[in-house]
CSV table of C-alpha atoms and ligand atoms in Angstrom, one decimal:
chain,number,residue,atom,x,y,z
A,1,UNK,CA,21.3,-83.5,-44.9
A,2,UNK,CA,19.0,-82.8,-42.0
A,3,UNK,CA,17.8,-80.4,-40.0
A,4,UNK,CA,17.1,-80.8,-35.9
A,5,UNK,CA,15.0,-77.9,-34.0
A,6,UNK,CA,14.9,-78.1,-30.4
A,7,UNK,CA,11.8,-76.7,-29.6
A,8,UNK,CA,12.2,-76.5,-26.2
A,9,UNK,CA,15.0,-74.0,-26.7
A,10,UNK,CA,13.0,-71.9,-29.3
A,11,UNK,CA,11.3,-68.8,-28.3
A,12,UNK,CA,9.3,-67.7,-31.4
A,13,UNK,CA,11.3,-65.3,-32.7
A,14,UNK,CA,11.2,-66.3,-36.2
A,15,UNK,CA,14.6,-65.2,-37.7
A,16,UNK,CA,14.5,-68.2,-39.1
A,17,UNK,CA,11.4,-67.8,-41.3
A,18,UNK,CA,13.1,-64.7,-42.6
A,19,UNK,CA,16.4,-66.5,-43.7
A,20,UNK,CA,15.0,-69.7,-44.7
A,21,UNK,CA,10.9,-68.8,-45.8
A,22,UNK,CA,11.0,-72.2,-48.2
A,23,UNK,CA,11.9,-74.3,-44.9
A,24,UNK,CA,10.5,-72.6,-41.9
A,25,UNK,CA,7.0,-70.6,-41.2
A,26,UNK,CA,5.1,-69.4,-38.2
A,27,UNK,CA,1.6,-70.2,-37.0
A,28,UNK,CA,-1.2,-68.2,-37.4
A,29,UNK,CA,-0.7,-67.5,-33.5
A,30,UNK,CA,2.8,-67.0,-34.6
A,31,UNK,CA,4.2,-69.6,-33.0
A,32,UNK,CA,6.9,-71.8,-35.1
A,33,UNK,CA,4.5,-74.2,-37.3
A,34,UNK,CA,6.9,-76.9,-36.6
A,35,UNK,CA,5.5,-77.6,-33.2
A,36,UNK,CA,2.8,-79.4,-34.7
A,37,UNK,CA,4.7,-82.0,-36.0
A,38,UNK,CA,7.0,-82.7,-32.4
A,39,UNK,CA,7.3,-81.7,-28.7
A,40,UNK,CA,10.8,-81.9,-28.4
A,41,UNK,CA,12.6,-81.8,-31.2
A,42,UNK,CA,11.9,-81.6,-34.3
A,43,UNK,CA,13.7,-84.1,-36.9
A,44,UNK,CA,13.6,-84.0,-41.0
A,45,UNK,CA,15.8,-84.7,-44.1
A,46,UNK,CA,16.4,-81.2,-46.1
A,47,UNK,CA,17.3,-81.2,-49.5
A,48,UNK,CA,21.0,-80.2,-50.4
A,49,UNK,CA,19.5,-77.5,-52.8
A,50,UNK,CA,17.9,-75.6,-49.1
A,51,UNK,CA,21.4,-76.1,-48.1
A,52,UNK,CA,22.3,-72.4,-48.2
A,53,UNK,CA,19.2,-71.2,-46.2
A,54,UNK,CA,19.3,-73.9,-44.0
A,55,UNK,CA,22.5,-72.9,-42.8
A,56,UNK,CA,21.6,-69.3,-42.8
A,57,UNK,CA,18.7,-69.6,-40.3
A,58,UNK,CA,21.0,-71.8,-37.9
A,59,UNK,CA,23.4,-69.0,-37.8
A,60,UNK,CA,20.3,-66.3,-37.1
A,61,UNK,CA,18.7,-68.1,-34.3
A,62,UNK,CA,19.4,-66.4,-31.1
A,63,UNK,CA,18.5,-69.4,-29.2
A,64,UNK,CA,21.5,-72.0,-31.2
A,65,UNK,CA,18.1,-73.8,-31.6
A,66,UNK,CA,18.6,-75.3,-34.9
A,67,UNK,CA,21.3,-77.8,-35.5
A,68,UNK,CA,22.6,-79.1,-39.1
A,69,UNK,CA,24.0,-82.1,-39.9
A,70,UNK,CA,25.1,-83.3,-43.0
B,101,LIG,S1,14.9,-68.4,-35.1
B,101,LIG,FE1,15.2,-70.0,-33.5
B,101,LIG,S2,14.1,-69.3,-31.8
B,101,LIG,FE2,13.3,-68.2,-33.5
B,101,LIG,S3,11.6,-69.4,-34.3
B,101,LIG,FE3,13.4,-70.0,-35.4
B,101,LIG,S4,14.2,-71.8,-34.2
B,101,LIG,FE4,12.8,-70.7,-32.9
């Protein structure tokens, strides 16, 4: 499955860290760490085990910014 974040949508908030810590972490300026890694959006494969978490911090961001497909 993968995962897409469109960091132009995110805001920070980190909900998603919460609901998926294994998958998602924030910056030591607590920015989303995954901002090092892409501009726009951010692409990557995610194993079926994260599957439940995954799908967890999709629902929990307030911005729709993460989008799952399997
Ligand atoms: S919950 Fe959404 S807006 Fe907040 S850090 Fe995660 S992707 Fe960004």
């Amino acid at each position: 499955m993968k995962v897409e974040v469109d960091l132009n949508k995110c805001q920070d908030h980190g909900q998603c860290v919460y609901a998926a810590p294994a998958l998602f972490a924030l910056d030591d300026q607590g920015r989303l760490s995954l901002r090092t890694q892409a501009t726009d959006v951010y692409v990557a494969n995610v194993d079926k085990a994260n599957a439940e978490e995954l799908y967890e911090a999709a629902e929990v961001c307030p911005l729709q910014a993460i989008t799952v497909q399997e």
